[in-house]
mmCIF file of C-alpha atoms in Angstrom:
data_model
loop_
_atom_site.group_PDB
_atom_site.id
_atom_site.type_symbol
_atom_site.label_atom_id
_atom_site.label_comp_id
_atom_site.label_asym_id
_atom_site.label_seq_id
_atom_site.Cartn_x
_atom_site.Cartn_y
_atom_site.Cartn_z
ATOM 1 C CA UNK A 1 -11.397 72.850 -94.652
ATOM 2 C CA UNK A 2 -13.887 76.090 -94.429
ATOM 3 C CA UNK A 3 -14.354 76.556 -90.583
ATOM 4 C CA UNK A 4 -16.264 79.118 -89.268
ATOM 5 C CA UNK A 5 -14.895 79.950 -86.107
ATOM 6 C CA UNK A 6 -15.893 78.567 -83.598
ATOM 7 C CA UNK A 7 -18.422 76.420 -85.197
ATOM 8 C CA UNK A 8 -16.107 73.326 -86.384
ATOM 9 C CA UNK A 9 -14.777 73.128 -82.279
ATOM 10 C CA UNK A 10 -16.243 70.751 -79.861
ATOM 11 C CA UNK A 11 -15.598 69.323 -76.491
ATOM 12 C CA UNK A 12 -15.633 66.130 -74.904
ATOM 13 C CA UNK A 13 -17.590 65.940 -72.406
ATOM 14 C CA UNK A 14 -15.182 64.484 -69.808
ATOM 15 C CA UNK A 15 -13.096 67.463 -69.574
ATOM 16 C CA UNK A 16 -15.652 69.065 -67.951
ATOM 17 C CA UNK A 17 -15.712 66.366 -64.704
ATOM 18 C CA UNK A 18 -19.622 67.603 -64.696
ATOM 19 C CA UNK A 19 -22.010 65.515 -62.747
ATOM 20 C CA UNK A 20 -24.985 66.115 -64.021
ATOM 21 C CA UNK A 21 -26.031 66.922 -68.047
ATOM 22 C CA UNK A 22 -26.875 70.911 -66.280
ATOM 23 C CA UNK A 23 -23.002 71.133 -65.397
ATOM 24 C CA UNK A 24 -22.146 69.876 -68.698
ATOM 25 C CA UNK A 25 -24.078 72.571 -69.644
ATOM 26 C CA UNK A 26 -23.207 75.632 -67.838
ATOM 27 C CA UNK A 27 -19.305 74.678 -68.928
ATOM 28 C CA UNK A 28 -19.900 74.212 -72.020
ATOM 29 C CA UNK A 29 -21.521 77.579 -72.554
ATOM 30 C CA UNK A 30 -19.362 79.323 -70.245
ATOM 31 C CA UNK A 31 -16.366 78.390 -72.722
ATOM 32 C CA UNK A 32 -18.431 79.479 -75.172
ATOM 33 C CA UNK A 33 -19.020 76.304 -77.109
ATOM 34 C CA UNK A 34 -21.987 74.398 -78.210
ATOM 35 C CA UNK A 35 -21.015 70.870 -79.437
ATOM 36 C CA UNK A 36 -20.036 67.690 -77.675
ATOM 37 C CA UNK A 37 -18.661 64.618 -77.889
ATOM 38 C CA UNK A 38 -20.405 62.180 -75.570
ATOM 39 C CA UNK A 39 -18.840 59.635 -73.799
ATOM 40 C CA UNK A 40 -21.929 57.340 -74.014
ATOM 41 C CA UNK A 41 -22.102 55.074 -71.010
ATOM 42 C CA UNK A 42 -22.944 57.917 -68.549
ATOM 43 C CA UNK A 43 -26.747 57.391 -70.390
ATOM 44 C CA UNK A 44 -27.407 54.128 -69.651
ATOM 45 C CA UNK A 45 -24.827 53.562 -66.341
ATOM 46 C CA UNK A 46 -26.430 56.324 -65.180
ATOM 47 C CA UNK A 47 -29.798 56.745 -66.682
ATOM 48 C CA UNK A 48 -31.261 58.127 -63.472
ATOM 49 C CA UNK A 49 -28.922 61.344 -64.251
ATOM 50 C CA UNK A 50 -28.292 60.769 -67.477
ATOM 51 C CA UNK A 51 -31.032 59.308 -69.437
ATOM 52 C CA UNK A 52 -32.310 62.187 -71.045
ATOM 53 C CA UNK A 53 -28.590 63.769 -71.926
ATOM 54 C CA UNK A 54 -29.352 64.730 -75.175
ATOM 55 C CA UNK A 55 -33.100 66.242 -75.245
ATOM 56 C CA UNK A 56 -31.333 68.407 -71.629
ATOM 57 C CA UNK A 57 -28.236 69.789 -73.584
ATOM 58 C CA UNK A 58 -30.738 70.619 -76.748
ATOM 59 C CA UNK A 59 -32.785 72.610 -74.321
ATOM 60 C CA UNK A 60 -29.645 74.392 -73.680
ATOM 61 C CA UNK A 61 -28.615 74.819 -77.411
ATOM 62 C CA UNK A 62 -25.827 72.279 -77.144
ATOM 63 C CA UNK A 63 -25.043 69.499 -79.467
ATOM 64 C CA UNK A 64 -24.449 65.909 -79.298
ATOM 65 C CA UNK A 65 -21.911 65.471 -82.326
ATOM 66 C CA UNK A 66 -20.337 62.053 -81.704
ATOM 67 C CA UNK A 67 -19.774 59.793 -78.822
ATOM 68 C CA UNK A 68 -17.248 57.642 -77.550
ATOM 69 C CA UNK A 69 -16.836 54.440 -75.556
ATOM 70 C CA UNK A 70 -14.217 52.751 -72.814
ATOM 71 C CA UNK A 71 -13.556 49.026 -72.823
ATOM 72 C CA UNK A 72 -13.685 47.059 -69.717
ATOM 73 C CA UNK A 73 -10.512 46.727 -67.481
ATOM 74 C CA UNK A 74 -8.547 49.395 -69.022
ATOM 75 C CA UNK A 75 -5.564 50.499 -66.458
ATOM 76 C CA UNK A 76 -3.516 53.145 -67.668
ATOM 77 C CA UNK A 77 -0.958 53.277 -64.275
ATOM 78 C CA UNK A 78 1.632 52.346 -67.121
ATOM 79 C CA UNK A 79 2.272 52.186 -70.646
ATOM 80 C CA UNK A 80 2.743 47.839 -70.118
ATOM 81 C CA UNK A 81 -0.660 48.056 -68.303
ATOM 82 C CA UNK A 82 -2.400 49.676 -70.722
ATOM 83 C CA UNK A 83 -0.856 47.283 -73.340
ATOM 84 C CA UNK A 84 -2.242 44.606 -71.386
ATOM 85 C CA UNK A 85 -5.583 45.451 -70.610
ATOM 86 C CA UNK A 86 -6.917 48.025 -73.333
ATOM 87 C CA UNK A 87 -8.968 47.600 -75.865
ATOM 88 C CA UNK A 88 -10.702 44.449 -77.661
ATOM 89 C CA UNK A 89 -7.474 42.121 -76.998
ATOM 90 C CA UNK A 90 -8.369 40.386 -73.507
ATOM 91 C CA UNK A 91 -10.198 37.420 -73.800
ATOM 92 C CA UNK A 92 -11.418 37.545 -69.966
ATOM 93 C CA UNK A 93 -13.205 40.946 -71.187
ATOM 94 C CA UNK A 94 -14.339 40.361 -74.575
ATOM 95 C CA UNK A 95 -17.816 38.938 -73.799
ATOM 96 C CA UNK A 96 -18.430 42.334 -71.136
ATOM 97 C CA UNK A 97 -16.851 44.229 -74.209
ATOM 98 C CA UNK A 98 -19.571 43.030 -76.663
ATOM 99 C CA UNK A 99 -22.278 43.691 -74.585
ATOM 100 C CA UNK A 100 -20.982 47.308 -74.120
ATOM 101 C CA UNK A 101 -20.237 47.725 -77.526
ATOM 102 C CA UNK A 102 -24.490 46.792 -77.758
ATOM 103 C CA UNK A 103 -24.931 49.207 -74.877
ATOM 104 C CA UNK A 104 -23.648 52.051 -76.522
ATOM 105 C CA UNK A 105 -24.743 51.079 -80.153
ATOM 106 C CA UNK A 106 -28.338 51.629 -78.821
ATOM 107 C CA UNK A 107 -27.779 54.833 -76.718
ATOM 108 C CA UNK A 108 -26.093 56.010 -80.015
ATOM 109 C CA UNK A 109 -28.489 55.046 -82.546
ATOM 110 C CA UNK A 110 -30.928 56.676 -80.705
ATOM 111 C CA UNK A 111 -29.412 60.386 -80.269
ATOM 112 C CA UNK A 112 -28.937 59.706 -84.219
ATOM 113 C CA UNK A 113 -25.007 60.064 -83.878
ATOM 114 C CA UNK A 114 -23.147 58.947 -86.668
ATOM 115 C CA UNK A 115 -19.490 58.466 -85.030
ATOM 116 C CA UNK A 116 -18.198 56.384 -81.984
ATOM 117 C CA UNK A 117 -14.554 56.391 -81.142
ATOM 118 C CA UNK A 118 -12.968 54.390 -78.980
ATOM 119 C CA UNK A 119 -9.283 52.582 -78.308
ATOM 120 C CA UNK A 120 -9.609 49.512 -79.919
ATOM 121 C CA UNK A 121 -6.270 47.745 -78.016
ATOM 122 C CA UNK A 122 -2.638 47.698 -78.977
ATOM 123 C CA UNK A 123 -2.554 46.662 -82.782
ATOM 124 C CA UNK A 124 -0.343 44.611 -83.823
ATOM 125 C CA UNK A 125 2.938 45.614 -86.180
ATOM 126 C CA UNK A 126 3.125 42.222 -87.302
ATOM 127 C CA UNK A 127 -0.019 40.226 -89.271
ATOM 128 C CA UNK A 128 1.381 36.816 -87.753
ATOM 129 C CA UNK A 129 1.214 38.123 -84.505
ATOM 130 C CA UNK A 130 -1.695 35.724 -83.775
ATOM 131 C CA UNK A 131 -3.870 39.165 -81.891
ATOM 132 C CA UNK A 132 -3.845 40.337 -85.593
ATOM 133 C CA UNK A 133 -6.363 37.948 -86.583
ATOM 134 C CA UNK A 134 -8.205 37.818 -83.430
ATOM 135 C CA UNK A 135 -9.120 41.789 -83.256
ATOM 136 C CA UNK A 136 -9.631 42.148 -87.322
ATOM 137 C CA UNK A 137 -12.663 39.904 -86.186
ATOM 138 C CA UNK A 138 -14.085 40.836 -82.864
ATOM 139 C CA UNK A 139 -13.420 44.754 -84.595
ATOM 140 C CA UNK A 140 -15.110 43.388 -87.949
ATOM 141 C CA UNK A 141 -17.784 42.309 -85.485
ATOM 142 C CA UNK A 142 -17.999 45.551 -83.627
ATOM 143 C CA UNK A 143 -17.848 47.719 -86.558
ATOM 144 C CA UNK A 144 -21.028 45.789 -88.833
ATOM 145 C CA UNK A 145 -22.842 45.851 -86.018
ATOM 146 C CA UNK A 146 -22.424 49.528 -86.004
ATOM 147 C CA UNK A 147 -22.920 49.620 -89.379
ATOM 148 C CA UNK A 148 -25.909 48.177 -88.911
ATOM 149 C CA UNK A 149 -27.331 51.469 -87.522
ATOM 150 C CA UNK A 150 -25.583 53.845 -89.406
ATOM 151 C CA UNK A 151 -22.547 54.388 -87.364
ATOM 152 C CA UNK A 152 -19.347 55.025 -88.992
ATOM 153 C CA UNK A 153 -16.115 52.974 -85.757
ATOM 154 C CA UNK A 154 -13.517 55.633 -85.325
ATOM 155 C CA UNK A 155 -9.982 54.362 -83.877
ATOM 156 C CA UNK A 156 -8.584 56.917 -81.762
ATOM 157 C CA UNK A 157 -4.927 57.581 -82.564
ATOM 158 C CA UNK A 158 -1.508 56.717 -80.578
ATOM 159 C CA UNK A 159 -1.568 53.255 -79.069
ATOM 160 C CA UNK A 160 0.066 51.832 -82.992
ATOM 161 C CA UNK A 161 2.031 53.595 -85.183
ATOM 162 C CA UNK A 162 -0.234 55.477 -88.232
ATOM 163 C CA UNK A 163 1.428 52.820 -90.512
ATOM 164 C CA UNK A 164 0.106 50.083 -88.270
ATOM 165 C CA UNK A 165 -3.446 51.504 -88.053
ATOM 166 C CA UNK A 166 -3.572 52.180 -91.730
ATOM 167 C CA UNK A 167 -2.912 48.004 -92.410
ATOM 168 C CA UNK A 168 -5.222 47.211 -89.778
ATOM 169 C CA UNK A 169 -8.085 49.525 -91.602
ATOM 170 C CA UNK A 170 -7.356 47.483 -94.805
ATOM 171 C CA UNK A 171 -7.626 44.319 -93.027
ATOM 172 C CA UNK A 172 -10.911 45.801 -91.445
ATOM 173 C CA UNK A 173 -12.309 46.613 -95.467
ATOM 174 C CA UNK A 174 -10.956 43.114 -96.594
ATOM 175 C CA UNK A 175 -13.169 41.592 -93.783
ATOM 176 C CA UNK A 176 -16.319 43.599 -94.790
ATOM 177 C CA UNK A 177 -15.833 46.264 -92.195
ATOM 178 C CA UNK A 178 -15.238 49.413 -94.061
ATOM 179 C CA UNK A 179 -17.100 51.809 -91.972
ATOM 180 C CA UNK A 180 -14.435 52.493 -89.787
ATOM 181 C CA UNK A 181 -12.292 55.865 -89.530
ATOM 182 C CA UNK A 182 -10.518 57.911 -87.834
ATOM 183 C CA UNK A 183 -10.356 59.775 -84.798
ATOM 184 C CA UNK A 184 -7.179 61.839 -84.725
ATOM 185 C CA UNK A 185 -5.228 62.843 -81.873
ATOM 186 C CA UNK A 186 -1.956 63.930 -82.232
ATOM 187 C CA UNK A 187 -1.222 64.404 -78.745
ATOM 188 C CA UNK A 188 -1.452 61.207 -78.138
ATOM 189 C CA UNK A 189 0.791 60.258 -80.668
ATOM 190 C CA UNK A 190 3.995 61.613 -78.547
ATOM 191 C CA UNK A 191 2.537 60.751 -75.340
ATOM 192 C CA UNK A 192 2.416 56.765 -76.364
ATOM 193 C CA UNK A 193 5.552 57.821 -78.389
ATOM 194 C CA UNK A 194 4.475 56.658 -81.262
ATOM 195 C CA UNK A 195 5.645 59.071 -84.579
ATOM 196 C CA UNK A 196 5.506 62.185 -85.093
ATOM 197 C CA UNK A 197 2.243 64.176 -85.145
ATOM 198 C CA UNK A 198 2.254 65.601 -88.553
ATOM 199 C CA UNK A 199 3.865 62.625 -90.565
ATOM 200 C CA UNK A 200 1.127 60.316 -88.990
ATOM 201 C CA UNK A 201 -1.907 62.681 -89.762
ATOM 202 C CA UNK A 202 -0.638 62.987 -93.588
ATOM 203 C CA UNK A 203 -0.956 59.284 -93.213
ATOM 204 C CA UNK A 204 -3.698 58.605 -91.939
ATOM 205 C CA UNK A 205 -5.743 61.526 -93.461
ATOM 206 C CA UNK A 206 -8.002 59.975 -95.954
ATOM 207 C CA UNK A 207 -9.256 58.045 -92.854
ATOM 208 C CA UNK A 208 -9.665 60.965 -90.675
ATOM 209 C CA UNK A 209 -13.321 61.700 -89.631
ATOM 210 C CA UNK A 210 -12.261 64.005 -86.912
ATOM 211 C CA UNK A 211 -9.909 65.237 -85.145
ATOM 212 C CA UNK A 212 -8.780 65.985 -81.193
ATOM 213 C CA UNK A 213 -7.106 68.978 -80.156
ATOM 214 C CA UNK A 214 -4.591 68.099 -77.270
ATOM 215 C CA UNK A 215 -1.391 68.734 -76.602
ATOM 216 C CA UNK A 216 2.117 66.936 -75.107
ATOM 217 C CA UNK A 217 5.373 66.586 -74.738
ATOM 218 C CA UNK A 218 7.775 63.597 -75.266
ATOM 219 C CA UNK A 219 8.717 61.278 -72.721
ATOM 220 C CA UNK A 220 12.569 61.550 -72.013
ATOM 221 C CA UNK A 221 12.345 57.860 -70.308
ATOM 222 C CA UNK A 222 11.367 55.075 -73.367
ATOM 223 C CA UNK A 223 8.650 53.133 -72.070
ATOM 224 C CA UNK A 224 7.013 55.434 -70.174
ATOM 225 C CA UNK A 225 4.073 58.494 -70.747
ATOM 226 C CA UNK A 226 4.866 61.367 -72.291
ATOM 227 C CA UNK A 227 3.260 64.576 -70.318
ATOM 228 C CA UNK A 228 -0.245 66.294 -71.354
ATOM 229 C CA UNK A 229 0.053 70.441 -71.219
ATOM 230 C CA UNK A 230 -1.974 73.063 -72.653
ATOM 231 C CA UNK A 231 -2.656 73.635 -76.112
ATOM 232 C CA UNK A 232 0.393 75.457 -77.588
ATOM 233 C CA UNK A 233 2.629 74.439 -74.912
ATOM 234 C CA UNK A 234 3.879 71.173 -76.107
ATOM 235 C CA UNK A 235 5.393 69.770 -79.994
ATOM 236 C CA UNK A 236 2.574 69.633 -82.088
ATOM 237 C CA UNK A 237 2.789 71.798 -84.256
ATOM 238 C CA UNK A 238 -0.740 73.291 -84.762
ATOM 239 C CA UNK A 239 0.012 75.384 -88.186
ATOM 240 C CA UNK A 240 1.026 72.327 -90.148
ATOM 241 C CA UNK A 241 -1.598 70.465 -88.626
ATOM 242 C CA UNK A 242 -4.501 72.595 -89.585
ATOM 243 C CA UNK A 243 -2.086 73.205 -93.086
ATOM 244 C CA UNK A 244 -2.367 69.199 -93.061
ATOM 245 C CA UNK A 245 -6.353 69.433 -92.548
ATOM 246 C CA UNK A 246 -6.914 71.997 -94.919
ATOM 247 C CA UNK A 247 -4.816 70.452 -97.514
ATOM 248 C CA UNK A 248 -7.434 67.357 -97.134
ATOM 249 C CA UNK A 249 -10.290 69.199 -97.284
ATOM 250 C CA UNK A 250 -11.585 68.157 -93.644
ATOM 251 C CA UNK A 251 -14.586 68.595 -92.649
ATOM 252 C CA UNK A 252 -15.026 67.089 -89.359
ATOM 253 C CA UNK A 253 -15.262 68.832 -86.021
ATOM 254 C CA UNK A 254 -12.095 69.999 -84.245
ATOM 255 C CA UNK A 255 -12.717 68.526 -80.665
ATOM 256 C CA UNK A 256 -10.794 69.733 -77.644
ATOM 257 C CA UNK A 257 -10.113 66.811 -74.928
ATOM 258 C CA UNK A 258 -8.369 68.479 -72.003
ATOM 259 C CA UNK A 259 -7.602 65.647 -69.603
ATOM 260 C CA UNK A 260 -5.001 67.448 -67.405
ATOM 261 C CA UNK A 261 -4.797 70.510 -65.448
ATOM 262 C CA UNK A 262 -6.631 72.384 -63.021
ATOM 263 C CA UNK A 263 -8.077 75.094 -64.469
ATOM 264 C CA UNK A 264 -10.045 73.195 -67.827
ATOM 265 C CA UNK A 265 -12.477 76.035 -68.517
ATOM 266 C CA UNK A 266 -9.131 78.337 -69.089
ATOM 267 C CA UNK A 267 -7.659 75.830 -71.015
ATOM 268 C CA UNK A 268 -9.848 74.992 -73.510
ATOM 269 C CA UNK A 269 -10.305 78.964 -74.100
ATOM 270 C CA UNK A 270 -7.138 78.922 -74.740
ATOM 271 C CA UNK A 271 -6.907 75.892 -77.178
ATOM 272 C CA UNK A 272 -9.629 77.621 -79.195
ATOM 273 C CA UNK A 273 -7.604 80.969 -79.956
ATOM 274 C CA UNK A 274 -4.612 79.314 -80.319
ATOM 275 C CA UNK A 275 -5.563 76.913 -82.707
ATOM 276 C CA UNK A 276 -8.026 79.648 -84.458
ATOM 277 C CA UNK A 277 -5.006 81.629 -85.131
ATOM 278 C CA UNK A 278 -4.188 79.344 -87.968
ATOM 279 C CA UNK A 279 -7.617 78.492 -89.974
#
């Protein structure tokens, strides 16, 4: 990895809570940033406010580098409710699911993006866990018809363990689906509790397409979140995992997702100098 600082750092664009693309904007800049991660169904939910995201933020000097997309029915009160509802798993959702996954294919394809993320569901450990089969093919499904315009699927990290994501992705290439990736978070990794951080990112890292910068600490109480804090605050450890990056000769976009806190402009400022301390 060769960043120049700060050009391999994004931001998603839901940390800002902007309502219009001009809010987006003005935070982004006033962090001092100028790529985004998109979280896609604002453009055609919202197309009266939205519809013309990317050609406003271009106007601005701000780029669209990925996006990402939700499922429908998500509820993440709990760690069980989240395992119940996330994701590609629940039939009652799938065919809503699809048609977003279409949705947000075409919003994509036509910004010319070249990675969605998203939380695919709870993975199974276990191939004869009879969801194994189910999501290799509604995620086969989701993924070729990204393919299909150029768009690489990136799974975003913590609801499975890395060794469970890395036999799903071989599942995924055994099924035809091979342009699927990575979309590291290693915050969420202790607040689902699932591995450490570094370990799973060594993993995982011939996957990894990109990378979110977030921090947490553990949960105390199994079964139950761990706790989001500012960047340097909580157990990743950032110097082993830029070492880990750097070691794999990443070249993806280091993109800060602050979804907690009241000050986010002050946090994110913060994320970048902490985490520029070690590239």
């Amino acid at each position: 990895m060769t960043p120049q600082k700060p050009s391999q750092f994004a931001l998603v664009s839901w940390a800002t809570h902007a309502k219009t693309p001009a809010e987006l904007a003005a935070r982004v800049k006033e962090i001092g940033l100028n790529k985004i991660q998109m979280h896609l169904a604002l453009a055609y939910a919202d197309p009266a406010v939205w519809g013309n995201v990317q050609s406003d933020l271009r106007k601005e000097g701000i780029e669209i580098i990925s996006g990402m997309f939700g499922t429908t029915g998500e509820d993440y009160s709990t760690l069980e409710t989240i395992r119940l509802t996330g994701g590609f798993i629940p039939d009652k959702h799938w065919e809503a699911n699809w048609k977003a996954v279409q949705d947000n294919t075409k919003v994509a394809a036509a910004m010319g993006l070249k990675l969605i993320s998203t939380h695919s569901g709870f993975l199974p450990d276990d191939k004869k866990d009879p969801n194994f089969n189910k999501l290799v093919d509604r995620i086969s499904q989701v993924a070729k018809h990204l393919g299909q315009h150029g768009i690489t699927m990136l799974f975003e990290t913590g609801q499975e363990t890395a060794d469970t994501l890395w036999q799903f992705l071989q599942a995924l290439d055994q099924n035809g689906a091979s342009n699927t990736g990575v979309n590291f978070d290693p915050a969420n990794m202790i607040l689902y509790d699932k591995g450490d951080p570094i370990a799973s990112l060594k993993k995982l890292m011939p996957r990894v397409k990109q990378v979110h910068i977030k921090d947490a600490v553990r949960t105390k109480t199994p079964g139950t979140w761990g706790t989001e804090v500012p960047i340097g605050e909580g157990q990743v450890d950032w110097k082993s995992f830029i070492q880990v990056l750097s070691e794999g000769d990443f070249q993806g976009h280091l993109v800060i997702e602050r979804e907690a806190g009241q000050d986010r402009v002050g946090d994110v400022r913060k994320a970048i100098a902490h985490v520029s301390q070690f590239m």
